XYZ file of C-alpha atoms in Angstrom:
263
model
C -22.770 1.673 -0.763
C -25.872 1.197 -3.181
C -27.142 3.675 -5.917
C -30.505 3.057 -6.825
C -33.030 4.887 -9.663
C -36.653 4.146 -9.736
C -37.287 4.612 -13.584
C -41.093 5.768 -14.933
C -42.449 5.414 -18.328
C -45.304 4.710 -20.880
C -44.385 0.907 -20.915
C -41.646 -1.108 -18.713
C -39.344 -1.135 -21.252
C -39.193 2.821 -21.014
C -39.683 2.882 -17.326
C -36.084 0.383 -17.297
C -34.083 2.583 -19.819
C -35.335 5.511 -17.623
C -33.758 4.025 -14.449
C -30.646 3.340 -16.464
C -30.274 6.668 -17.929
C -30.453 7.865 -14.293
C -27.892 6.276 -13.317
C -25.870 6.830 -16.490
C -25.939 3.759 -17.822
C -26.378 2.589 -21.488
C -30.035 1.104 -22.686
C -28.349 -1.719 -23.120
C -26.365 -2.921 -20.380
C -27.255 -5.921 -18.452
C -28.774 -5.372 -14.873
C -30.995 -6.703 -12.366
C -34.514 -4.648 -11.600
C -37.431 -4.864 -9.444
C -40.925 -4.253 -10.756
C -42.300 -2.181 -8.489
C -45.549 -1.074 -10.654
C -46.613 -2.400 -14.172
C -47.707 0.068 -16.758
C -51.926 0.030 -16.692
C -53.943 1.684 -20.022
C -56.175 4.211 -19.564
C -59.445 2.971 -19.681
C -61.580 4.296 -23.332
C -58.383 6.302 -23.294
C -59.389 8.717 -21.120
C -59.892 7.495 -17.468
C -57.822 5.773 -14.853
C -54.284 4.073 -16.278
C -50.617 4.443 -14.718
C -47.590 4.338 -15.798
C -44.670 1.541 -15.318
C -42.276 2.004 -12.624
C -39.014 0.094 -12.117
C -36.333 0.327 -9.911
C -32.867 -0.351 -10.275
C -30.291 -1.211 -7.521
C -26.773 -0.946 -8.014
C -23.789 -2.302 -5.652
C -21.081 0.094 -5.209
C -17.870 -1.048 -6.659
C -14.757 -1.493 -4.011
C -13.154 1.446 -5.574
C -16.109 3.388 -5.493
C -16.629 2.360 -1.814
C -13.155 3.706 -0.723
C -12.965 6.501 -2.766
C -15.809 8.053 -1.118
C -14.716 6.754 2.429
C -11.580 8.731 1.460
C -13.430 11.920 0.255
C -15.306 11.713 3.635
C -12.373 11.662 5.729
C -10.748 14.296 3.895
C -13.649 16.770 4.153
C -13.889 16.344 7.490
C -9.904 17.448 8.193
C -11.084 20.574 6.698
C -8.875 19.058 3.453
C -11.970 19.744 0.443
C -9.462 21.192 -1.681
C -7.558 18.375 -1.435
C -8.935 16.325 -4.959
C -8.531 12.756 -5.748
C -7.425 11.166 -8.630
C -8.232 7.157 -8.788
C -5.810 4.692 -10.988
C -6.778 1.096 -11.736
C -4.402 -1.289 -10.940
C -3.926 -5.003 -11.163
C -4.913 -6.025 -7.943
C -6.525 -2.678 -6.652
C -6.776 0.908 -6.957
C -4.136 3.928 -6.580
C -5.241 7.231 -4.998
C -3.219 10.286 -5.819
C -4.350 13.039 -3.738
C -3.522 16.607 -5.196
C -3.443 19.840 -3.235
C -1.945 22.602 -0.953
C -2.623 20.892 1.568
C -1.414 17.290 1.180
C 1.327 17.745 3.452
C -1.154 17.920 6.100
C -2.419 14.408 4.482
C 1.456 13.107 4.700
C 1.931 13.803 8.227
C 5.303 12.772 10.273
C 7.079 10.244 7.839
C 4.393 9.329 6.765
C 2.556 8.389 9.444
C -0.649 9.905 8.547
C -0.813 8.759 5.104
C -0.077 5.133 6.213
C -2.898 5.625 8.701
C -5.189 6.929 6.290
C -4.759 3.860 3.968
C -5.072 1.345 6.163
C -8.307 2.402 7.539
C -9.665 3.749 3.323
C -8.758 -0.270 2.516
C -10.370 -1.766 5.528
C -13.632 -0.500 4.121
C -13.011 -1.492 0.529
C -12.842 -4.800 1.836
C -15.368 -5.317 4.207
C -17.451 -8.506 4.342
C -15.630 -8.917 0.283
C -13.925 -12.466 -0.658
C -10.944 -11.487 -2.761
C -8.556 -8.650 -1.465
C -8.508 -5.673 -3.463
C -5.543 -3.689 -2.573
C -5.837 0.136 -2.101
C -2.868 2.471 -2.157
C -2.933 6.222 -1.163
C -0.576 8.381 -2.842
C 1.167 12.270 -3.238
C 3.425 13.717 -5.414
C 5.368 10.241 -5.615
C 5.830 10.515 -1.869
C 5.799 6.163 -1.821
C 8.456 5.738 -4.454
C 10.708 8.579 -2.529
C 10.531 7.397 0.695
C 11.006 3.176 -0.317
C 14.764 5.247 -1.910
C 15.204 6.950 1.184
C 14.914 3.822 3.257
C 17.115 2.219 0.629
C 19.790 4.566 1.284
C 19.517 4.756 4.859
C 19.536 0.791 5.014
C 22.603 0.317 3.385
C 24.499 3.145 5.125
C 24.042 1.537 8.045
C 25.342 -1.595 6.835
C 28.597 -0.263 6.288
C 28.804 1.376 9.230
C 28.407 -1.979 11.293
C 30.566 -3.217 9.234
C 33.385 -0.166 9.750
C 32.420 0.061 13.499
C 31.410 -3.466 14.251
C 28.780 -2.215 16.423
C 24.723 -2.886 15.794
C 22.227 0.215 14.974
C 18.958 0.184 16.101
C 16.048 2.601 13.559
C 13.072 3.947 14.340
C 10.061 2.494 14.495
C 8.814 1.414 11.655
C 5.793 -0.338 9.650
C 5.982 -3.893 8.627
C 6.180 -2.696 4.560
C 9.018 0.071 5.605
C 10.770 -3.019 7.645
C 11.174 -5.185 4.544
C 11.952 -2.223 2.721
C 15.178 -1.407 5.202
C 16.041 -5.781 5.349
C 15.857 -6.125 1.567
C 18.567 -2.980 1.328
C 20.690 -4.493 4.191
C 20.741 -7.968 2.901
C 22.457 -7.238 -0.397
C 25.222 -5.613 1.236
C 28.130 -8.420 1.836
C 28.882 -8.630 5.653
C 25.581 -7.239 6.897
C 22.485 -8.660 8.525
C 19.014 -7.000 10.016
C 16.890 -8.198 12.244
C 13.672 -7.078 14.168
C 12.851 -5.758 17.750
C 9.865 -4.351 19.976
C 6.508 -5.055 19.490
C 3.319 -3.480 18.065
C 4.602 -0.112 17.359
C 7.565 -0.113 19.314
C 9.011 -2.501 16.548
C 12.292 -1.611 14.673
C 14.891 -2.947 12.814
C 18.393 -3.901 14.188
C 21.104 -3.296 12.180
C 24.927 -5.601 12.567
C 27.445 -7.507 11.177
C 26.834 -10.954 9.844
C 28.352 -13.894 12.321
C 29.819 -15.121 9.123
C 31.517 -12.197 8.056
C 32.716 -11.755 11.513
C 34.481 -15.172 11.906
C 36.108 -14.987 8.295
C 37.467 -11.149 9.648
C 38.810 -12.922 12.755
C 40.356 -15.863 10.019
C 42.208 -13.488 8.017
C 44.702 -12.028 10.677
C 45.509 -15.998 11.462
C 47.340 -15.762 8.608
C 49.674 -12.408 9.226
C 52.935 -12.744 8.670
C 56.199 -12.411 10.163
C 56.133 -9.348 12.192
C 52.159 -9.078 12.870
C 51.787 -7.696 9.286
C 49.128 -9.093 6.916
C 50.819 -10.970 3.951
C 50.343 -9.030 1.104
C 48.704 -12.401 -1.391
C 46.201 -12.693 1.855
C 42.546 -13.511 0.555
C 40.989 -10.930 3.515
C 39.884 -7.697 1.359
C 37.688 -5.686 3.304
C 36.271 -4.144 0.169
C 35.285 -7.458 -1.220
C 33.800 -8.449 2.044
C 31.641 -4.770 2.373
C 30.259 -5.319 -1.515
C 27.003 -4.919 -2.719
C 25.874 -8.614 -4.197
C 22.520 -7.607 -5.999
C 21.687 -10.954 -6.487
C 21.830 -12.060 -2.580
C 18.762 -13.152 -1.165
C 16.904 -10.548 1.426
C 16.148 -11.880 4.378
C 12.567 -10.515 4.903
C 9.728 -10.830 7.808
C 7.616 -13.264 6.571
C 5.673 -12.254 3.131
C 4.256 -8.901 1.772
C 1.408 -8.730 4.685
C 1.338 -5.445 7.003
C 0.204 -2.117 6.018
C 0.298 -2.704 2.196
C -0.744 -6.044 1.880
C -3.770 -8.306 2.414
C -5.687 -6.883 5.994
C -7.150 -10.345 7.118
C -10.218 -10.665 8.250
């Protein structure tokens, strides 16, 4: 997107700061212009003369660029009331929409939200070299749903390991994927893997090989009678603990929905 002024005044210096005043700039910042017509005296001060005339030609930042993408979209799901509030960030920009109607904006689990970023940061960074990162955003719906999946993930680690049995989930995004095998990972006894394809892909829930061969190992060593000996190593709380310093086991790196979009 490009904002241009075309700036007219007594001299070119006036036609310039004219352009930038247009375009609410200060008369001193730095930018390129195009002289489109040079100021001309009026001839015995009466006859003829013009005045300067410069124009000025802005690029759109990539902010700028998706927030009115974004606004765009909105209006036309009947959301105008829906207002957006931009945040810098590092690497990007943060969106926080505010509204009545930004559950309409959330959609199921999310869904619609996700959707609606992917598409708002496609356009920030088309035909761009560096990735700049955008993030849509409602009432702190992100950091509430990453503890939901956090939850969820873990519960079902100790189920498979109560049960011994694998869970499948939903289908989920690649970001909401890492989310559930970074949560699964730190629980002792517990591994997650990934099914499906394209959208049909989900994360698989079950109990690490490892942990099942040293559950097997323990009742080797019952004692007399079939009972377990009561200095045996096997404790199934140990084995079901939460290690916060283990390793997640992820799908590759922080690509998908949130990360870079290649082009």
């Amino acid at each position: 997107m490009i904002k241009e002024a075309i700036g007219v005044g007594e001299t070119e210096i006036d036609a310039l700061n004219d352009a930038k005043r247009q375009l609410g700039l200060d008369e001193s910042a730095e930018v390129e212009f195009e002289l489109i017509q040079c100021a001309k005296k009026k001839k015995f001060g009466l006859f003829g003369g013009s005045p300067a005339k410069i124009k000025i030609m802005l690029k759109a930042s990539q902010a700028e660029e998706a927030e009115s993408f974004l606004r765009k979209v909105l209006d036309k799901m009947n959301l105008e009331n829906v207002t957006i509030e931009a945040e810098e960030a590092d690497d990007g920009v943060v969106f926080n929409l505010e509204g009545e109607d930004v559950g309409f904006v959330i959609g199921r689990r999310g869904e619609t939200l996700d959707s609606l970023q992917y598409i708002t940061s496609l356009v920030a960074n088309h035909n761009q070299d560096t990735y700049f990162k955008v993030t849509i955003d409602t009432g702190n719906y992100r950091e509430k749903r990453e503890k939901t999946l956090e939850i969820l993930g873990r519960k079902m680690a100790f189920k498979a390991i109560k049960t011994g049995r694998k869970t499948s989930l939903e289908p989920m995004n690649p970001y909401e994927r890492r989310i559930i095998h970074t949560a699964v990972q730190k629980v002792n006894g517990a591994i997650s893997w990934s099914e499906g394809e394209n959208i049909n892909r989900h994360v698989v829930i079950g109990v690490d090989p490892k942990y099942k061969n040293n559950h097997r190992g323990s009742y080797n060593n019952r004692g007399r009678g079939g009972k377990r000996p009561y200095n045996s190593n096997y404790s199934a709380r140990q084995q079901t603990s939460v290690d916060p310093d283990r390793k997640p086991l992820n799908e590759g790196d922080a690509s998908g929905l949130y990360g870079r979009i290649d082009k």
